[in-house]
PDB file of C-alpha atoms in Angstrom:
ATOM      1  CA  UNK A   1      10.101  55.620  -1.221  1.00  0.00           C
ATOM      2  CA  UNK A   2      12.641  57.108  -3.429  1.00  0.00           C
ATOM      3  CA  UNK A   3      14.114  60.300  -2.725  1.00  0.00           C
ATOM      4  CA  UNK A   4      14.702  63.376  -4.876  1.00  0.00           C
ATOM      5  CA  UNK A   5      16.590  62.584  -7.861  1.00  0.00           C
ATOM      6  CA  UNK A   6      18.586  64.715  -9.919  1.00  0.00           C
ATOM      7  CA  UNK A   7      20.153  64.378 -13.512  1.00  0.00           C
ATOM      8  CA  UNK A   8      22.961  64.305 -14.523  1.00  0.00           C
ATOM      9  CA  UNK A   9      25.117  64.458 -11.365  1.00  0.00           C
ATOM     10  CA  UNK A  10      28.201  66.124 -12.963  1.00  0.00           C
ATOM     11  CA  UNK A  11      28.382  68.077 -16.004  1.00  0.00           C
ATOM     12  CA  UNK A  12      31.182  69.975 -18.057  1.00  0.00           C
ATOM     13  CA  UNK A  13      30.506  72.582 -20.420  1.00  0.00           C
ATOM     14  CA  UNK A  14      32.155  75.575 -22.030  1.00  0.00           C
ATOM     15  CA  UNK A  15      31.240  79.199 -21.752  1.00  0.00           C
ATOM     16  CA  UNK A  16      28.534  79.998 -24.320  1.00  0.00           C
ATOM     17  CA  UNK A  17      26.746  76.606 -24.215  1.00  0.00           C
ATOM     18  CA  UNK A  18      23.399  75.813 -22.743  1.00  0.00           C
ATOM     19  CA  UNK A  19      22.606  73.322 -20.160  1.00  0.00           C
ATOM     20  CA  UNK A  20      19.471  71.762 -19.092  1.00  0.00           C
ATOM     21  CA  UNK A  21      19.097  69.633 -15.569  1.00  0.00           C
ATOM     22  CA  UNK A  22      16.320  67.523 -14.411  1.00  0.00           C
ATOM     23  CA  UNK A  23      14.474  67.192 -10.959  1.00  0.00           C
ATOM     24  CA  UNK A  24      12.386  64.482 -10.210  1.00  0.00           C
ATOM     25  CA  UNK A  25      10.664  65.197  -6.866  1.00  0.00           C
ATOM     26  CA  UNK A  26       9.379  62.586  -4.464  1.00  0.00           C
ATOM     27  CA  UNK A  27       6.312  60.837  -5.374  1.00  0.00           C
ATOM     28  CA  UNK A  28       3.344  63.027  -4.747  1.00  0.00           C
ATOM     29  CA  UNK A  29       5.451  66.030  -4.070  1.00  0.00           C
ATOM     30  CA  UNK A  30       4.009  68.968  -6.364  1.00  0.00           C
ATOM     31  CA  UNK A  31       6.284  71.734  -5.191  1.00  0.00           C
ATOM     32  CA  UNK A  32       9.762  71.957  -6.532  1.00  0.00           C
ATOM     33  CA  UNK A  33      12.338  74.754  -5.787  1.00  0.00           C
ATOM     34  CA  UNK A  34      16.003  75.118  -7.214  1.00  0.00           C
ATOM     35  CA  UNK A  35      18.984  76.466  -5.445  1.00  0.00           C
ATOM     36  CA  UNK A  36      22.613  77.260  -6.554  1.00  0.00           C
ATOM     37  CA  UNK A  37      25.330  76.555  -4.171  1.00  0.00           C
ATOM     38  CA  UNK A  38      28.973  78.326  -4.618  1.00  0.00           C
ATOM     39  CA  UNK A  39      31.568  78.620  -1.997  1.00  0.00           C
ATOM     40  CA  UNK A  40      31.509  82.501  -2.444  1.00  0.00           C
ATOM     41  CA  UNK A  41      27.447  83.155  -2.218  1.00  0.00           C
ATOM     42  CA  UNK A  42      26.478  79.787  -0.672  1.00  0.00           C
ATOM     43  CA  UNK A  43      23.107  78.717  -1.368  1.00  0.00           C
ATOM     44  CA  UNK A  44      20.932  81.007  -3.326  1.00  0.00           C
ATOM     45  CA  UNK A  45      17.226  80.425  -4.004  1.00  0.00           C
ATOM     46  CA  UNK A  46      16.638  80.300  -8.027  1.00  0.00           C
ATOM     47  CA  UNK A  47      13.052  79.590  -8.434  1.00  0.00           C
ATOM     48  CA  UNK A  48      10.069  77.506  -7.084  1.00  0.00           C
ATOM     49  CA  UNK A  49       7.397  75.821  -9.029  1.00  0.00           C
ATOM     50  CA  UNK A  50       3.792  74.404  -7.734  1.00  0.00           C
ATOM     51  CA  UNK A  51       1.578  72.536 -10.416  1.00  0.00           C
ATOM     52  CA  UNK A  52       3.362  73.807 -13.104  1.00  0.00           C
ATOM     53  CA  UNK A  53       3.196  77.401 -12.149  1.00  0.00           C
ATOM     54  CA  UNK A  54       6.230  79.351 -11.325  1.00  0.00           C
ATOM     55  CA  UNK A  55       5.444  80.710  -7.830  1.00  0.00           C
ATOM     56  CA  UNK A  56       8.486  82.654  -7.173  1.00  0.00           C
ATOM     57  CA  UNK A  57      11.876  83.717  -8.487  1.00  0.00           C
ATOM     58  CA  UNK A  58      15.212  84.671  -7.074  1.00  0.00           C
ATOM     59  CA  UNK A  59      17.577  87.453  -8.274  1.00  0.00           C
ATOM     60  CA  UNK A  60      19.103  85.772 -10.969  1.00  0.00           C
ATOM     61  CA  UNK A  61      19.356  86.977 -14.583  1.00  0.00           C
ATOM     62  CA  UNK A  62      16.998  85.579 -17.389  1.00  0.00           C
ATOM     63  CA  UNK A  63      19.688  83.277 -18.749  1.00  0.00           C
ATOM     64  CA  UNK A  64      18.312  80.972 -15.572  1.00  0.00           C
ATOM     65  CA  UNK A  65      14.821  79.643 -16.712  1.00  0.00           C
ATOM     66  CA  UNK A  66      13.061  76.599 -15.466  1.00  0.00           C
ATOM     67  CA  UNK A  67       9.570  74.883 -16.186  1.00  0.00           C
ATOM     68  CA  UNK A  68       7.568  72.118 -14.360  1.00  0.00           C
ATOM     69  CA  UNK A  69       5.721  69.294 -16.023  1.00  0.00           C
ATOM     70  CA  UNK A  70       2.354  67.948 -15.345  1.00  0.00           C
ATOM     71  CA  UNK A  71       3.808  64.729 -13.282  1.00  0.00           C
ATOM     72  CA  UNK A  72       5.885  67.434 -11.061  1.00  0.00           C
ATOM     73  CA  UNK A  73       9.244  66.837 -12.541  1.00  0.00           C
ATOM     74  CA  UNK A  74      11.133  69.913 -13.046  1.00  0.00           C
ATOM     75  CA  UNK A  75      13.611  71.290 -15.313  1.00  0.00           C
ATOM     76  CA  UNK A  76      15.838  74.319 -15.235  1.00  0.00           C
ATOM     77  CA  UNK A  77      17.885  75.569 -18.135  1.00  0.00           C
ATOM     78  CA  UNK A  78      20.887  77.988 -18.240  1.00  0.00           C
ATOM     79  CA  UNK A  79      21.692  79.520 -21.480  1.00  0.00           C
ATOM     80  CA  UNK A  80      25.192  81.265 -22.825  1.00  0.00           C
ATOM     81  CA  UNK A  81      26.963  79.888 -19.741  1.00  0.00           C
ATOM     82  CA  UNK A  82      29.428  81.901 -17.791  1.00  0.00           C
ATOM     83  CA  UNK A  83      32.514  80.643 -15.749  1.00  0.00           C
ATOM     84  CA  UNK A  84      30.603  82.177 -12.832  1.00  0.00           C
ATOM     85  CA  UNK A  85      27.809  79.773 -13.529  1.00  0.00           C
ATOM     86  CA  UNK A  86      29.994  77.015 -12.329  1.00  0.00           C
ATOM     87  CA  UNK A  87      28.131  75.143  -8.989  1.00  0.00           C
ATOM     88  CA  UNK A  88      26.221  72.902  -7.496  1.00  0.00           C
ATOM     89  CA  UNK A  89      22.658  73.295  -8.474  1.00  0.00           C
ATOM     90  CA  UNK A  90      20.101  71.685  -6.132  1.00  0.00           C
ATOM     91  CA  UNK A  91      16.512  70.938  -6.256  1.00  0.00           C
ATOM     92  CA  UNK A  92      14.288  70.083  -3.095  1.00  0.00           C
ATOM     93  CA  UNK A  93      10.428  69.335  -3.398  1.00  0.00           C
ATOM     94  CA  UNK A  94       7.658  69.219  -0.660  1.00  0.00           C
ATOM     95  CA  UNK A  95       3.962  68.331  -0.327  1.00  0.00           C
ATOM     96  CA  UNK A  96       2.605  71.910   0.366  1.00  0.00           C
ATOM     97  CA  UNK A  97       2.569  74.713  -2.187  1.00  0.00           C
ATOM     98  CA  UNK A  98       5.522  76.130  -0.947  1.00  0.00           C
ATOM     99  CA  UNK A  99       8.891  74.459  -0.240  1.00  0.00           C
ATOM    100  CA  UNK A 100      10.715  77.041   1.889  1.00  0.00           C
ATOM    101  CA  UNK A 101       8.033  76.965   4.823  1.00  0.00           C
ATOM    102  CA  UNK A 102       7.324  73.020   4.675  1.00  0.00           C
ATOM    103  CA  UNK A 103       8.601  70.955   7.497  1.00  0.00           C
ATOM    104  CA  UNK A 104       8.998  68.263   4.980  1.00  0.00           C
ATOM    105  CA  UNK A 105      11.159  69.380   2.445  1.00  0.00           C
ATOM    106  CA  UNK A 106      13.964  67.180   0.960  1.00  0.00           C
ATOM    107  CA  UNK A 107      16.379  67.947  -1.351  1.00  0.00           C
ATOM    108  CA  UNK A 108      18.116  66.049  -3.964  1.00  0.00           C
ATOM    109  CA  UNK A 109      21.894  65.249  -4.149  1.00  0.00           C
ATOM    110  CA  UNK A 110      22.542  68.007  -6.711  1.00  0.00           C
ATOM    111  CA  UNK A 111      24.085  68.276 -10.319  1.00  0.00           C
ATOM    112  CA  UNK A 112      27.611  69.906 -10.207  1.00  0.00           C
ATOM    113  CA  UNK A 113      28.143  71.945 -13.188  1.00  0.00           C
ATOM    114  CA  UNK A 114      31.723  72.925 -14.185  1.00  0.00           C
ATOM    115  CA  UNK A 115      31.870  75.650 -16.867  1.00  0.00           C
ATOM    116  CA  UNK A 116      35.360  76.105 -18.733  1.00  0.00           C
TER     117      UNK A 116
ATOM    118  CA  UNK B   1      25.136  94.388   6.518  1.00  0.00           C
ATOM    119  CA  UNK B   2      24.206  91.050   4.828  1.00  0.00           C
ATOM    120  CA  UNK B   3      20.676  89.698   5.738  1.00  0.00           C
ATOM    121  CA  UNK B   4      21.897  86.416   7.387  1.00  0.00           C
ATOM    122  CA  UNK B   5      25.503  86.000   9.087  1.00  0.00           C
ATOM    123  CA  UNK B   6      26.881  82.798   9.961  1.00  0.00           C
ATOM    124  CA  UNK B   7      30.735  82.185  11.129  1.00  0.00           C
ATOM    125  CA  UNK B   8      31.955  79.798   8.376  1.00  0.00           C
ATOM    126  CA  UNK B   9      34.421  77.815  10.855  1.00  0.00           C
ATOM    127  CA  UNK B  10      35.888  75.756  10.449  1.00  0.00           C
ATOM    128  CA  UNK B  11      35.043  74.482  14.103  1.00  0.00           C
ATOM    129  CA  UNK B  12      36.660  71.310  15.530  1.00  0.00           C
ATOM    130  CA  UNK B  13      35.522  69.824  18.871  1.00  0.00           C
ATOM    131  CA  UNK B  14      36.235  66.492  20.831  1.00  0.00           C
ATOM    132  CA  UNK B  15      33.400  63.636  20.877  1.00  0.00           C
ATOM    133  CA  UNK B  16      31.029  64.079  23.685  1.00  0.00           C
ATOM    134  CA  UNK B  17      31.550  67.913  23.408  1.00  0.00           C
ATOM    135  CA  UNK B  18      28.812  70.189  23.354  1.00  0.00           C
ATOM    136  CA  UNK B  19      28.555  72.354  19.927  1.00  0.00           C
ATOM    137  CA  UNK B  20      27.034  75.616  19.653  1.00  0.00           C
ATOM    138  CA  UNK B  21      26.467  77.138  16.344  1.00  0.00           C
ATOM    139  CA  UNK B  22      24.823  80.477  15.761  1.00  0.00           C
ATOM    140  CA  UNK B  23      23.273  82.747  12.989  1.00  0.00           C
ATOM    141  CA  UNK B  24      22.452  86.350  13.052  1.00  0.00           C
ATOM    142  CA  UNK B  25      20.100  88.283  11.097  1.00  0.00           C
ATOM    143  CA  UNK B  26      19.128  91.544  10.220  1.00  0.00           C
ATOM    144  CA  UNK B  27      15.288  91.285   8.904  1.00  0.00           C
ATOM    145  CA  UNK B  28      12.812  91.793  11.864  1.00  0.00           C
ATOM    146  CA  UNK B  29      10.297  90.326   9.421  1.00  0.00           C
ATOM    147  CA  UNK B  30      11.938  86.549   9.705  1.00  0.00           C
ATOM    148  CA  UNK B  31       9.355  84.029  11.020  1.00  0.00           C
ATOM    149  CA  UNK B  32      10.732  80.635   9.477  1.00  0.00           C
ATOM    150  CA  UNK B  33      14.009  79.586  11.049  1.00  0.00           C
ATOM    151  CA  UNK B  34      15.846  76.196  10.056  1.00  0.00           C
ATOM    152  CA  UNK B  35      18.961  74.473  10.282  1.00  0.00           C
ATOM    153  CA  UNK B  36      20.277  71.946   7.548  1.00  0.00           C
ATOM    154  CA  UNK B  37      22.927  69.622   7.729  1.00  0.00           C
ATOM    155  CA  UNK B  38      24.873  69.144   4.599  1.00  0.00           C
ATOM    156  CA  UNK B  39      27.427  66.116   4.231  1.00  0.00           C
ATOM    157  CA  UNK B  40      30.041  66.407   1.735  1.00  0.00           C
ATOM    158  CA  UNK B  41      29.061  65.776  -1.798  1.00  0.00           C
ATOM    159  CA  UNK B  42      25.233  65.563  -0.549  1.00  0.00           C
ATOM    160  CA  UNK B  43      22.284  67.716  -0.623  1.00  0.00           C
ATOM    161  CA  UNK B  44      21.252  69.464   2.633  1.00  0.00           C
ATOM    162  CA  UNK B  45      18.913  67.711   5.076  1.00  0.00           C
ATOM    163  CA  UNK B  46      16.396  69.695   7.097  1.00  0.00           C
ATOM    164  CA  UNK B  47      17.338  69.068  10.883  1.00  0.00           C
ATOM    165  CA  UNK B  48      15.407  71.794  12.725  1.00  0.00           C
ATOM    166  CA  UNK B  49      12.442  73.953  11.766  1.00  0.00           C
ATOM    167  CA  UNK B  50      10.893  76.603  14.036  1.00  0.00           C
ATOM    168  CA  UNK B  51       8.105  79.072  13.438  1.00  0.00           C
ATOM    169  CA  UNK B  52       8.573  82.449  15.220  1.00  0.00           C
ATOM    170  CA  UNK B  53      10.378  82.308  18.543  1.00  0.00           C
ATOM    171  CA  UNK B  54      11.352  79.934  21.263  1.00  0.00           C
ATOM    172  CA  UNK B  55      13.228  76.675  21.730  1.00  0.00           C
ATOM    173  CA  UNK B  56      12.581  73.124  20.007  1.00  0.00           C
ATOM    174  CA  UNK B  57      14.448  70.127  20.844  1.00  0.00           C
ATOM    175  CA  UNK B  58      14.652  66.786  19.366  1.00  0.00           C
ATOM    176  CA  UNK B  59      16.865  64.267  20.651  1.00  0.00           C
ATOM    177  CA  UNK B  60      20.554  65.686  20.896  1.00  0.00           C
ATOM    178  CA  UNK B  61      19.772  68.629  19.058  1.00  0.00           C
ATOM    179  CA  UNK B  62      18.527  72.233  20.339  1.00  0.00           C
ATOM    180  CA  UNK B  63      17.277  74.984  18.131  1.00  0.00           C
ATOM    181  CA  UNK B  64      16.709  78.492  19.914  1.00  0.00           C
ATOM    182  CA  UNK B  65      15.290  81.676  18.296  1.00  0.00           C
ATOM    183  CA  UNK B  66      15.995  84.973  19.897  1.00  0.00           C
ATOM    184  CA  UNK B  67      13.843  87.400  17.877  1.00  0.00           C
ATOM    185  CA  UNK B  68      14.590  90.427  20.302  1.00  0.00           C
ATOM    186  CA  UNK B  69      18.306  90.065  19.604  1.00  0.00           C
ATOM    187  CA  UNK B  70      17.876  88.490  15.784  1.00  0.00           C
ATOM    188  CA  UNK B  71      20.026  85.467  16.793  1.00  0.00           C
ATOM    189  CA  UNK B  72      19.769  81.858  16.446  1.00  0.00           C
ATOM    190  CA  UNK B  73      21.193  79.100  17.554  1.00  0.00           C
ATOM    191  CA  UNK B  74      21.922  75.260  17.013  1.00  0.00           C
ATOM    192  CA  UNK B  75      22.964  73.118  20.130  1.00  0.00           C
ATOM    193  CA  UNK B  76      24.291  69.525  19.473  1.00  0.00           C
ATOM    194  CA  UNK B  77      24.953  67.439  22.764  1.00  0.00           C
ATOM    195  CA  UNK B  78      27.083  64.303  23.239  1.00  0.00           C
ATOM    196  CA  UNK B  79      28.640  65.310  19.734  1.00  0.00           C
ATOM    197  CA  UNK B  80      29.771  61.986  17.486  1.00  0.00           C
ATOM    198  CA  UNK B  81      32.013  61.770  14.758  1.00  0.00           C
ATOM    199  CA  UNK B  82      28.823  61.100  12.663  1.00  0.00           C
ATOM    200  CA  UNK B  83      27.940  64.703  13.154  1.00  0.00           C
ATOM    201  CA  UNK B  84      30.975  66.089  11.281  1.00  0.00           C
ATOM    202  CA  UNK B  85      29.360  68.190   8.207  1.00  0.00           C
ATOM    203  CA  UNK B  86      28.409  71.555   7.248  1.00  0.00           C
ATOM    204  CA  UNK B  87      25.441  73.225   9.238  1.00  0.00           C
ATOM    205  CA  UNK B  88      23.485  75.934   7.524  1.00  0.00           C
ATOM    206  CA  UNK B  89      20.931  78.211   8.881  1.00  0.00           C
ATOM    207  CA  UNK B  90      18.138  79.680   6.812  1.00  0.00           C
ATOM    208  CA  UNK B  91      15.390  81.840   7.584  1.00  0.00           C
ATOM    209  CA  UNK B  92      12.601  83.836   5.724  1.00  0.00           C
ATOM    210  CA  UNK B  93       9.267  85.401   5.934  1.00  0.00           C
ATOM    211  CA  UNK B  94       6.015  84.951   4.380  1.00  0.00           C
ATOM    212  CA  UNK B  95       4.819  88.231   2.832  1.00  0.00           C
ATOM    213  CA  UNK B  96       1.521  86.328   1.560  1.00  0.00           C
ATOM    214  CA  UNK B  97       0.827  84.792  -1.610  1.00  0.00           C
ATOM    215  CA  UNK B  98       4.007  83.537  -3.240  1.00  0.00           C
ATOM    216  CA  UNK B  99       6.340  86.215  -1.920  1.00  0.00           C
ATOM    217  CA  UNK B 100       9.347  85.768   0.011  1.00  0.00           C
ATOM    218  CA  UNK B 101      11.899  83.108   0.455  1.00  0.00           C
ATOM    219  CA  UNK B 102      14.533  81.340   2.352  1.00  0.00           C
ATOM    220  CA  UNK B 103      17.756  83.296   3.032  1.00  0.00           C
ATOM    221  CA  UNK B 104      20.444  81.078   3.884  1.00  0.00           C
ATOM    222  CA  UNK B 105      23.830  81.394   5.990  1.00  0.00           C
ATOM    223  CA  UNK B 106      27.105  80.687   4.231  1.00  0.00           C
ATOM    224  CA  UNK B 107      27.243  77.653   6.660  1.00  0.00           C
ATOM    225  CA  UNK B 108      29.664  76.414   9.510  1.00  0.00           C
ATOM    226  CA  UNK B 109      31.862  73.321   8.869  1.00  0.00           C
ATOM    227  CA  UNK B 110      31.942  71.034  11.849  1.00  0.00           C
ATOM    228  CA  UNK B 111      34.675  68.733  12.684  1.00  0.00           C
ATOM    229  CA  UNK B 112      33.772  66.359  15.559  1.00  0.00           C
ATOM    230  CA  UNK B 113      37.190  64.120  16.251  1.00  0.00           C
ATOM    231  CA  UNK B 114      37.010  60.772  18.186  1.00  0.00           C
TER     232      UNK B 114
END
């Protein structure tokens, strides 16, 4: 069974641009969560989706948005990039309706974004 | 005071040693306690999952939760070089509906020397 896949794996953008990251969950998983990981702040929750509905959102500015499609694939978008957005963006999926409380949650390898 | 505190290390031990990793927290509502292992350039992997309090054992790994002290631990017995990774604690409270989420520690980098 294929794991969680994220594309692209690496990305370089300049300040002011926007970026879209993609996450394909494990087949059959309907919940997807997104996280930002930086050396300074660690791993922080961005948002969670279940059946195309945003269930929960972390404390990030409105420049960060996401969506989930009917096939459970998810995308996140960051508009007007800032230097501080440089990070590893991770997504995780699970069978249940909440990734956070699931014993069967799996992370993807992440997309490393560098903003210059 | 941060919600979750974890010593970043690094922690270096010889092969075969018992490793103790710890996190403290401030929110007494936390019910879910997890430990993740993250290898370099990989995503985290859920290692141990505990609901409420008590101990949980899985092979060489033991997770302990002490809610009275707001303290959780992960013990690794007979540590191996393959255990070298960053270990993240995470915890959270389910406030009902879709509220609440995981709060992560910053991670402890462990190196097991052969």
